[in-house]
Amino acid sequence: MVSGTALIYDEEMTRYRLLWDYPVCSIEVPERLSVSYSELQIQGLVERCISVPVREATEEEILLAHSQDFLEAIKTTQNMDVEQLKAFASQFQDVYFHQNIYHCAKLALGATLQLVDAVMTKKVRNGIALVRPPGHHSQHSAANGFCIFNNVAIAALYAKKMFDLKRILIVDWDIHHGQGTQYFFEDDPSVLYFSWHRYENQEFWPNLPESDYSTVGKGKGAGFNVNVPWNKFNPELVLISAGFDSAINDPEGKMCATPACFAHLTHLLMSLAEGKICAVLEGGYDLHSLSHCICHTVKAFLGDPVPHLLNISSPCDSALESIQNVRAVHQQHWAFLRSLPISMKHQNVNDDKKLEQFCNEEIHTSSPNYCPLPPKRTAVALLGEKIELPDRCLKINLDSVPSDEIWSFKDSTVEGQKDSLHLQKNLCSVMMKIFQKEVQNGLAAVPCLLEAIKAVLSFCTTCANSVSRILVLYLGDKDYPVSLEDDGNLLLIQMSTKKLKGRESKYHIPIFLPKEGNNVKGVLHALFSLILPVAYMYNPDLVVTALSCQSGVDKKILNQLTSLLQGLAEGQLLCLIHDPEVSFLEDTICSLLGDPILPVTDGVLQGEAIQEVEQQRQRLQEQWGILKTQVTRTE
Ligand code: X5A
Ligand code: ZN
């Protein structure tokens, strides 16, 4: 199993700076790197990462993307005086030069390629390259927007060439559109370029019409220039153009993402490409915010629990409108997007007031998260026998209950007192370990899922008063026995292969997923379009999954579920498993331990499951505003 997070940094890249008065470039300073690196040191993260040395990129590597003429021109800046540098810069937009910038640009690219090499040869699982100059605005024959060579674009071309990759995903979460990267891959279906960026109807730099949602790629690459994640592209490598200029207090982006947001973005992407992710620094100009964002990203890479995201509200009309438009133009290319009713929306809604309010709230609620000690990742297993647990697990002593007794009533529906007692005792010991933070998550093999869920709930009400919101995800066909109180303490999402009669409400969400052949499709679909959004908005303190190996759901899908749900409740997840198969237990435990998971390669889903999920989404969108997909018409 591949482990370890690479950190690539060299002080040399702080040795160039703006030498004349040029306000649009004044925010791109050497301290962006040095302050970020110090913060990583302060938080004890440098020593938890694997340091990989930088190198200079070769000319051949630069020429993978850029013209010889451009390279030669850049070289000449090494011997220029300030007046010449200034004149040279004036042929490009928003970029400055320095005698040492060519050297640093070669190191920035070399650092990026070192990271790709380390990840692809499995020396590390993932990693981040802290580099200057950034790259995503740079084009075939043009420097642009502080960027000289396009580090991430060249990394993709390099990975295709050296490792024969057929599918690479570039996620560009910088606040600016990486038009440079877009241009390189517009007709290339092997590189999916995803960018979100501030646009403001072309008022925001780089002010280009082609930064709009309507640019979807061309020729064979049509559909591969997108703004919507989570379709079934199944990449072999993920490159992040990691700009942090959308973060709170950034003087350039003027947005208000908290540093914790970046932990979640990172965590969500980590379930792709078997965990092979390279983050490469782009923008980010508020030194405090930048350095904390980088720490959050690195911590997520290391597998630390991701922090709660507080007060997620419904998307504002203007955001909804953008997403709606993106879906509309991409649904012909991506079947996943076809499940939602879609219409274009052109009206421009001004939500400045709301945004301002939100920014202020965030400033007051976001506290720096110093966490020098690695939290224990150990999963707790409560098992019959016959399974080798990795050392990283804490095995719960079955507390004098002979294992065959536990197993003996797995087929019975008896609520015998003795059995219930054993069940409760064992579950309690797992939960105690979780709540006392001795472990982060746990797994328990149980004879009856509903009994176990009840036991967990009663434990939480009586013994864990810090737990006020529990999310239970139950895969099974039995009706939940008691009707739920709608007080919000419990959110029960049930996926079943039978239609259930049970009362549905805001906090009880039944999803009927018909069996197709011997497999239950639609679980992944339900996860992305319903479960994760609602779960994020609910913000639980504990997540419980209850599933049976007999459910017929693809095991890889269940592992995705286990992995993605760890973005909630600071990773406090309890898996209850009925009828366990050893191989499934092993996979689930690996997923709980934060090991890379296998991608889901299943085909496209159609039909009934989509309708069922969509029906629930429509029912719930008023109560769970995050499920809205369209601007509500006010006229
Ligand atoms: C890498 C990056 C921004 C350039 C802004 C120029 N560039 N106005 O964030
Ligand atoms: Zn930027």
GROMACS .gro file of C-alpha atoms and ligand atoms in nm, residues 23-25 27-28 32 93-95 133-137 144-147 174-177 204-207 243-245 250 252 281-285, ligand 1:
model
   45
   23PRO     CA    1   0.051   4.782  -0.885
   24VAL     CA    2  -0.123   4.488  -1.058
   25CYS     CA    3   0.176   4.267  -0.981
   27ILE     CA    4   0.079   4.108  -0.454
   28GLU     CA    5   0.298   3.834  -0.598
   32ARG     CA    6   0.398   3.382  -0.022
   93GLN     CA    7  -0.037   4.098  -1.963
   94ASP     CA    8  -0.001   4.132  -1.584
   95VAL     CA    9   0.338   3.968  -1.545
  133PRO     CA   10   0.617   3.147  -1.039
  134PRO     CA   11   0.270   2.994  -1.081
  135GLY     CA   12   0.165   2.847  -1.416
  136HIS     CA   13  -0.199   2.822  -1.519
  137HIS     CA   14  -0.221   3.149  -1.714
  144ASN     CA   15   0.058   3.594  -1.842
  145GLY     CA   16  -0.082   3.672  -1.497
  146PHE     CA   17   0.242   3.618  -1.294
  147CYS     CA   18   0.298   3.288  -1.482
  174ASP     CA   19  -0.763   2.905  -0.819
  175ILE     CA   20  -1.002   3.202  -0.823
  176HIS     CA   21  -0.891   3.292  -1.177
  177HIS     CA   22  -0.970   3.095  -1.488
  204PHE     CA   23  -1.314   3.977  -1.353
  205TRP     CA   24  -0.962   3.920  -1.482
  206PRO     CA   25  -0.869   3.771  -1.735
  207ASN     CA   26  -1.200   3.905  -1.870
  243GLY     CA   27  -0.456   2.860  -0.607
  244PHE     CA   28  -0.579   2.995  -0.278
  245ASP     CA   29  -0.687   3.337  -0.394
  250ASP     CA   30  -0.745   3.762  -0.032
  252GLU     CA   31  -0.718   3.982  -0.538
  281LEU     CA   32   0.056   2.611  -0.598
  282GLU     CA   33  -0.089   2.884  -0.820
  283GLY     CA   34  -0.235   3.204  -0.667
  284GLY     CA   35  -0.307   3.313  -0.310
  285TYR     CA   36  -0.200   3.655  -0.189
  636X5A     C1   37  -0.171   3.285  -1.057
  636X5A     C2   38  -0.264   3.400  -1.035
  636X5A     C3   39  -0.341   3.617  -1.108
  636X5A     C4   40  -0.305   3.731  -1.194
  636X5A     C5   41  -0.397   3.847  -1.168
  636X5A     C6   42  -0.362   3.965  -1.257
  636X5A     N1   43  -0.254   3.504  -1.123
  636X5A     N2   44  -0.454   4.071  -1.242
  636X5A     O1   45  -0.343   3.400  -0.942
   0.00000   0.00000   0.00000
